[in-house]
CSV table of C-alpha atoms in Angstrom, one decimal:
chain,number,residue,atom,x,y,z
A,16,UNK,CA,4.2,-35.2,-1.1
A,17,UNK,CA,3.9,-36.0,2.6
A,18,UNK,CA,2.3,-33.6,5.1
A,19,UNK,CA,5.6,-33.0,6.9
A,20,UNK,CA,7.3,-32.1,3.6
A,21,UNK,CA,4.6,-29.6,2.9
A,22,UNK,CA,5.0,-28.1,6.4
A,23,UNK,CA,8.7,-27.8,5.8
A,24,UNK,CA,8.3,-26.2,2.4
A,25,UNK,CA,5.7,-23.7,3.8
A,26,UNK,CA,7.8,-22.9,6.8
A,27,UNK,CA,10.9,-22.2,4.7
A,28,UNK,CA,8.8,-19.9,2.4
A,29,UNK,CA,7.5,-18.0,5.4
A,30,UNK,CA,11.0,-17.6,6.8
A,31,UNK,CA,12.2,-16.2,3.5
A,32,UNK,CA,9.2,-13.8,3.5
A,33,UNK,CA,10.0,-12.7,7.0
A,34,UNK,CA,13.8,-12.3,6.8
A,35,UNK,CA,14.7,-12.2,3.1
A,36,UNK,CA,14.2,-8.5,2.6
A,37,UNK,CA,17.2,-8.3,0.2
A,38,UNK,CA,15.3,-10.0,-2.6
A,39,UNK,CA,11.9,-8.2,-3.0
A,40,UNK,CA,11.5,-9.5,-6.6
A,41,UNK,CA,11.3,-13.1,-5.3
A,42,UNK,CA,8.6,-12.3,-2.7
A,43,UNK,CA,5.6,-12.8,-5.1
A,44,UNK,CA,6.8,-16.2,-6.2
A,45,UNK,CA,7.6,-17.3,-2.6
A,46,UNK,CA,4.2,-16.0,-1.4
A,47,UNK,CA,2.4,-17.9,-4.2
A,48,UNK,CA,4.3,-21.1,-3.3
A,49,UNK,CA,3.3,-20.7,0.4
A,50,UNK,CA,-0.4,-20.2,-0.6
A,51,UNK,CA,-0.3,-23.3,-2.8
A,52,UNK,CA,1.1,-25.3,0.2
A,53,UNK,CA,-1.7,-23.9,2.4
A,54,UNK,CA,-4.3,-24.8,-0.2
A,55,UNK,CA,-3.1,-28.4,-0.5
A,56,UNK,CA,-3.2,-28.7,3.3
A,57,UNK,CA,-6.7,-27.2,3.4
A,58,UNK,CA,-7.8,-29.9,0.9
A,59,UNK,CA,-6.2,-32.7,3.0
A,60,UNK,CA,-7.9,-31.3,6.2
A,61,UNK,CA,-11.4,-30.9,4.7
A,62,UNK,CA,-11.6,-33.4,1.8
A,63,UNK,CA,-8.9,-36.0,1.8
A,64,UNK,CA,-10.5,-38.1,-1.0
A,65,UNK,CA,-8.5,-38.5,-4.2
A,66,UNK,CA,-9.5,-36.4,-7.2
A,67,UNK,CA,-8.1,-35.7,-10.6
A,68,UNK,CA,-4.8,-33.8,-10.5
A,69,UNK,CA,-6.0,-30.8,-12.5
A,70,UNK,CA,-9.1,-30.4,-10.3
A,71,UNK,CA,-7.0,-30.8,-7.2
A,72,UNK,CA,-4.5,-28.1,-8.4
A,73,UNK,CA,-7.4,-25.7,-9.1
A,74,UNK,CA,-9.0,-26.3,-5.7
A,75,UNK,CA,-5.7,-26.0,-3.9
A,76,UNK,CA,-4.9,-22.7,-5.7
A,77,UNK,CA,-8.4,-21.3,-4.8
A,78,UNK,CA,-8.1,-22.4,-1.2
A,79,UNK,CA,-4.6,-21.0,-0.9
A,80,UNK,CA,-5.6,-17.6,-2.4
A,81,UNK,CA,-8.6,-17.4,0.0
A,82,UNK,CA,-6.2,-17.9,2.9
A,83,UNK,CA,-4.6,-14.5,2.3
A,84,UNK,CA,-7.7,-12.3,2.7
A,85,UNK,CA,-8.9,-14.6,5.5
A,86,UNK,CA,-5.7,-13.9,7.4
A,87,UNK,CA,-6.1,-10.2,6.9
A,88,UNK,CA,-9.7,-10.3,8.2
A,89,UNK,CA,-8.7,-12.3,11.2
A,90,UNK,CA,-5.9,-9.8,12.0
A,91,UNK,CA,-8.3,-6.9,11.6
A,92,UNK,CA,-10.8,-8.6,13.9
A,93,UNK,CA,-8.1,-9.1,16.5
A,94,UNK,CA,-7.1,-5.4,16.3
A,95,UNK,CA,-3.7,-6.1,14.8
A,96,UNK,CA,-2.4,-3.6,12.3
A,97,UNK,CA,-2.2,-5.2,8.8
A,98,UNK,CA,1.4,-5.1,7.7
A,99,UNK,CA,3.7,-7.5,5.9
A,100,UNK,CA,5.1,-8.8,9.2
A,101,UNK,CA,1.7,-9.5,10.7
A,102,UNK,CA,0.4,-11.2,7.5
A,103,UNK,CA,3.5,-13.4,7.5
A,104,UNK,CA,2.9,-14.3,11.1
A,105,UNK,CA,-0.8,-15.0,10.5
A,106,UNK,CA,0.0,-17.3,7.6
A,107,UNK,CA,2.5,-19.1,9.8
A,108,UNK,CA,-0.1,-19.7,12.5
A,109,UNK,CA,-2.6,-20.9,9.9
A,110,UNK,CA,0.0,-23.3,8.4
A,111,UNK,CA,0.6,-24.9,11.8
A,112,UNK,CA,-3.1,-25.2,12.7
A,113,UNK,CA,-4.1,-26.7,9.4
A,114,UNK,CA,-1.1,-29.1,9.5
A,115,UNK,CA,-2.2,-30.3,13.0
A,116,UNK,CA,-5.7,-31.0,11.6
A,117,UNK,CA,-4.3,-32.9,8.7
A,118,UNK,CA,-1.9,-35.0,10.8
A,119,UNK,CA,-4.7,-35.9,13.2
A,120,UNK,CA,-7.0,-36.8,10.4
A,121,UNK,CA,-4.4,-38.9,8.7
A,122,UNK,CA,-3.6,-40.7,11.9
A,123,UNK,CA,-7.3,-41.3,12.6
A,124,UNK,CA,-7.8,-42.7,9.1
A,125,UNK,CA,-4.9,-45.2,9.4
A,126,UNK,CA,-5.5,-46.5,12.8
A,127,UNK,CA,-8.9,-45.4,14.1
A,128,UNK,CA,-8.9,-47.6,17.1
A,129,UNK,CA,-5.2,-47.0,18.1
A,130,UNK,CA,-5.0,-46.0,21.8
A,131,UNK,CA,-1.9,-43.9,20.9
A,132,UNK,CA,-4.1,-41.6,18.7
A,133,UNK,CA,-4.9,-39.3,21.6
A,134,UNK,CA,-1.3,-39.1,22.7
A,135,UNK,CA,-0.2,-38.4,19.2
A,136,UNK,CA,-2.8,-35.7,18.7
A,137,UNK,CA,-1.9,-34.2,22.1
A,138,UNK,CA,1.8,-34.2,21.2
A,139,UNK,CA,1.0,-32.3,18.0
A,140,UNK,CA,-1.6,-30.0,19.5
A,141,UNK,CA,0.5,-28.7,22.4
A,142,UNK,CA,3.3,-27.2,20.3
A,143,UNK,CA,0.7,-25.9,17.8
A,144,UNK,CA,-1.2,-24.1,20.5
A,145,UNK,CA,2.0,-22.7,22.0
A,146,UNK,CA,3.1,-21.5,18.6
A,147,UNK,CA,-0.3,-19.8,18.1
A,148,UNK,CA,-0.1,-18.1,21.5
A,149,UNK,CA,3.6,-17.0,21.0
A,150,UNK,CA,3.0,-15.9,17.4
A,151,UNK,CA,-0.1,-13.8,18.3
A,152,UNK,CA,1.7,-12.3,21.3
A,153,UNK,CA,4.7,-11.4,19.1
A,154,UNK,CA,2.4,-9.7,16.5
A,155,UNK,CA,0.6,-7.8,19.2
A,156,UNK,CA,3.9,-6.7,20.8
A,157,UNK,CA,5.3,-5.6,17.4
A,158,UNK,CA,2.1,-3.6,16.7
A,159,UNK,CA,2.4,-1.8,20.1
A,160,UNK,CA,6.1,-1.0,19.8
A,161,UNK,CA,7.0,2.6,19.0
A,162,UNK,CA,7.4,3.2,15.3
A,163,UNK,CA,8.8,6.2,13.5
A,164,UNK,CA,6.1,8.7,12.5
A,165,UNK,CA,4.9,8.8,8.9
A,166,UNK,CA,6.7,11.5,6.9
A,167,UNK,CA,4.7,14.7,6.6
A,168,UNK,CA,4.0,16.7,3.4
A,169,UNK,CA,2.8,20.0,2.1
A,170,UNK,CA,1.2,20.1,-1.4
A,171,UNK,CA,0.3,22.9,-3.7
A,172,UNK,CA,-2.2,22.4,-6.5
A,173,UNK,CA,-4.4,24.4,-8.9
A,174,UNK,CA,-7.9,24.9,-7.6
A,175,UNK,CA,-11.4,25.8,-8.9
A,176,UNK,CA,-11.6,26.5,-12.6
A,177,UNK,CA,-7.8,26.2,-12.9
A,178,UNK,CA,-7.9,22.6,-11.7
A,179,UNK,CA,-9.9,21.8,-14.9
A,180,UNK,CA,-7.5,23.5,-17.3
A,181,UNK,CA,-6.0,21.1,-19.9
A,182,UNK,CA,-4.1,23.5,-22.0
A,183,UNK,CA,-2.8,27.1,-22.3
A,184,UNK,CA,-4.8,29.9,-20.7
A,185,UNK,CA,-5.5,33.3,-22.3
A,186,UNK,CA,-4.5,35.9,-19.7
A,187,UNK,CA,-6.3,39.3,-20.1
A,188,UNK,CA,-4.4,42.6,-20.1
A,189,UNK,CA,-5.2,43.2,-16.5
A,190,UNK,CA,-4.0,39.8,-15.4
A,191,UNK,CA,-6.0,37.2,-13.5
A,192,UNK,CA,-6.4,35.8,-10.1
A,193,UNK,CA,-5.2,32.1,-10.1
A,194,UNK,CA,-7.0,29.9,-7.5
A,195,UNK,CA,-4.8,27.5,-5.5
A,196,UNK,CA,-5.1,24.8,-2.8
A,197,UNK,CA,-2.6,24.3,-0.1
A,198,UNK,CA,-2.7,21.1,2.0
A,199,UNK,CA,-0.5,20.1,4.9
A,200,UNK,CA,-0.5,16.8,6.8
A,201,UNK,CA,1.9,15.4,9.4
A,202,UNK,CA,4.1,18.5,9.4
A,203,UNK,CA,4.4,21.2,12.1
A,204,UNK,CA,3.2,24.7,11.3
A,205,UNK,CA,5.7,26.6,9.1
A,206,UNK,CA,6.1,29.8,7.1
A,207,UNK,CA,7.2,29.2,3.4
A,208,UNK,CA,7.8,31.7,0.6
A,209,UNK,CA,5.0,31.8,-2.0
A,210,UNK,CA,6.5,32.9,-5.4
A,211,UNK,CA,4.9,33.5,-8.8
A,212,UNK,CA,7.1,33.4,-11.9
A,213,UNK,CA,6.2,34.2,-15.5
A,214,UNK,CA,8.9,32.7,-17.6
A,215,UNK,CA,12.2,33.5,-15.8
A,216,UNK,CA,10.7,36.7,-14.3
A,217,UNK,CA,9.8,36.7,-10.6
A,218,UNK,CA,6.6,38.7,-10.4
A,219,UNK,CA,5.6,38.3,-6.7
A,220,UNK,CA,6.9,36.7,-3.5
A,221,UNK,CA,5.5,36.8,0.0
A,222,UNK,CA,5.7,34.6,3.1
A,223,UNK,CA,2.7,32.2,3.7
A,224,UNK,CA,1.9,30.7,7.0
A,225,UNK,CA,0.9,27.0,6.7
A,226,UNK,CA,-1.0,25.5,9.6
A,227,UNK,CA,-0.6,21.9,10.5
A,228,UNK,CA,-3.0,19.3,9.1
A,229,UNK,CA,-5.2,21.7,7.2
A,230,UNK,CA,-6.3,22.5,3.6
A,231,UNK,CA,-6.9,26.0,2.6
A,232,UNK,CA,-7.8,27.9,-0.7
A,233,UNK,CA,-6.1,31.1,-1.8
A,234,UNK,CA,-5.5,33.1,-4.9
A,235,UNK,CA,-2.4,34.7,-6.4
A,236,UNK,CA,-2.3,37.4,-9.0
A,237,UNK,CA,-0.7,36.5,-12.4
A,238,UNK,CA,0.0,39.5,-14.7
A,239,UNK,CA,-0.5,39.3,-18.4
A,240,UNK,CA,2.6,38.1,-20.4
A,241,UNK,CA,3.6,40.0,-23.5
A,242,UNK,CA,0.9,39.7,-26.3
A,243,UNK,CA,3.4,38.0,-28.7
A,244,UNK,CA,1.5,34.9,-29.5
A,245,UNK,CA,4.0,32.8,-27.5
A,246,UNK,CA,3.3,30.4,-24.7
A,247,UNK,CA,4.8,31.6,-21.3
A,248,UNK,CA,5.5,29.3,-18.4
A,249,UNK,CA,3.7,30.3,-15.2
A,250,UNK,CA,5.1,28.7,-12.1
A,251,UNK,CA,3.7,29.1,-8.6
A,252,UNK,CA,6.0,27.7,-5.9
A,253,UNK,CA,5.5,27.2,-2.1
A,254,UNK,CA,8.8,26.3,-0.5
A,255,UNK,CA,10.1,23.2,-2.4
A,256,UNK,CA,6.7,22.3,-4.0
A,257,UNK,CA,5.3,24.0,-7.1
A,258,UNK,CA,2.6,23.9,-9.8
A,259,UNK,CA,2.9,25.0,-13.4
A,260,UNK,CA,0.6,26.1,-16.2
A,261,UNK,CA,1.1,27.9,-19.5
A,262,UNK,CA,-0.6,31.1,-20.8
A,263,UNK,CA,-0.7,33.6,-23.7
A,264,UNK,CA,-1.2,37.3,-23.7
A,265,UNK,CA,-4.3,39.1,-25.1
A,266,UNK,CA,-3.0,39.0,-28.6
A,267,UNK,CA,-2.7,35.3,-28.8
A,268,UNK,CA,-6.3,34.1,-29.5
A,269,UNK,CA,-9.4,33.6,-27.4
A,270,UNK,CA,-10.2,31.2,-24.6
A,271,UNK,CA,-8.5,28.1,-23.3
A,272,UNK,CA,-6.9,25.9,-25.8
A,273,UNK,CA,-7.8,22.4,-24.6
A,274,UNK,CA,-6.1,19.1,-25.5
A,275,UNK,CA,-3.1,20.6,-27.4
A,276,UNK,CA,0.6,20.2,-26.6
A,277,UNK,CA,2.7,23.0,-25.3
A,278,UNK,CA,4.9,24.5,-28.0
A,279,UNK,CA,7.4,27.4,-28.0
A,280,UNK,CA,8.1,30.5,-30.1
């Protein structure tokens, strides 16, 4: 395949990656094809000698795959945020630069003493450099444009000894204090209702103030369920988020039952 055809195929693949957001399942195949094109161009730029087809395919694949992390490293060094758009632009710049090198090398190999070689190389290099400058400027401009903020979240999780529980918990007659961890990031301060339910029964409810971008530990009291040998669902909720464990009353056996499924009476 000629170099211009490789350039056309690679450019078409990059355009599909940049604008074809309606078909995400096709992206891995298109990206692999673009990387294979880049790998073949790298071989022509660095080692134009003929070689067995299988060896050439392997080297082209390796060179193409290396192009992806190389592009990410170059973007990071340039201070550009690594996203799908910037990676696509970086691969496009690499495709043009490597193609220019291949065309110059092919021209020099065919007619080494041709006085038109310098003019040909200049005619290829000028649009290549302009494309590089415009592409990097576009990526930098995109990175500096205002973007919608990342969505915030508030999470509630079991903490301390409760975080290691893998099965039902034996709850003594006097109840127990259940350790929790509340984390908030990217959300403004708020007050959310903290509720504790044993089965369908609401046993406690109180407002809890949640500071922005913090993690705090707290405890809630869980009363003992009836000692009937049954598993009881214990749910602690904070606003719309919640965490659940299961417990038995004092007549249900000792300790924490680990590694067993949760049954019902």
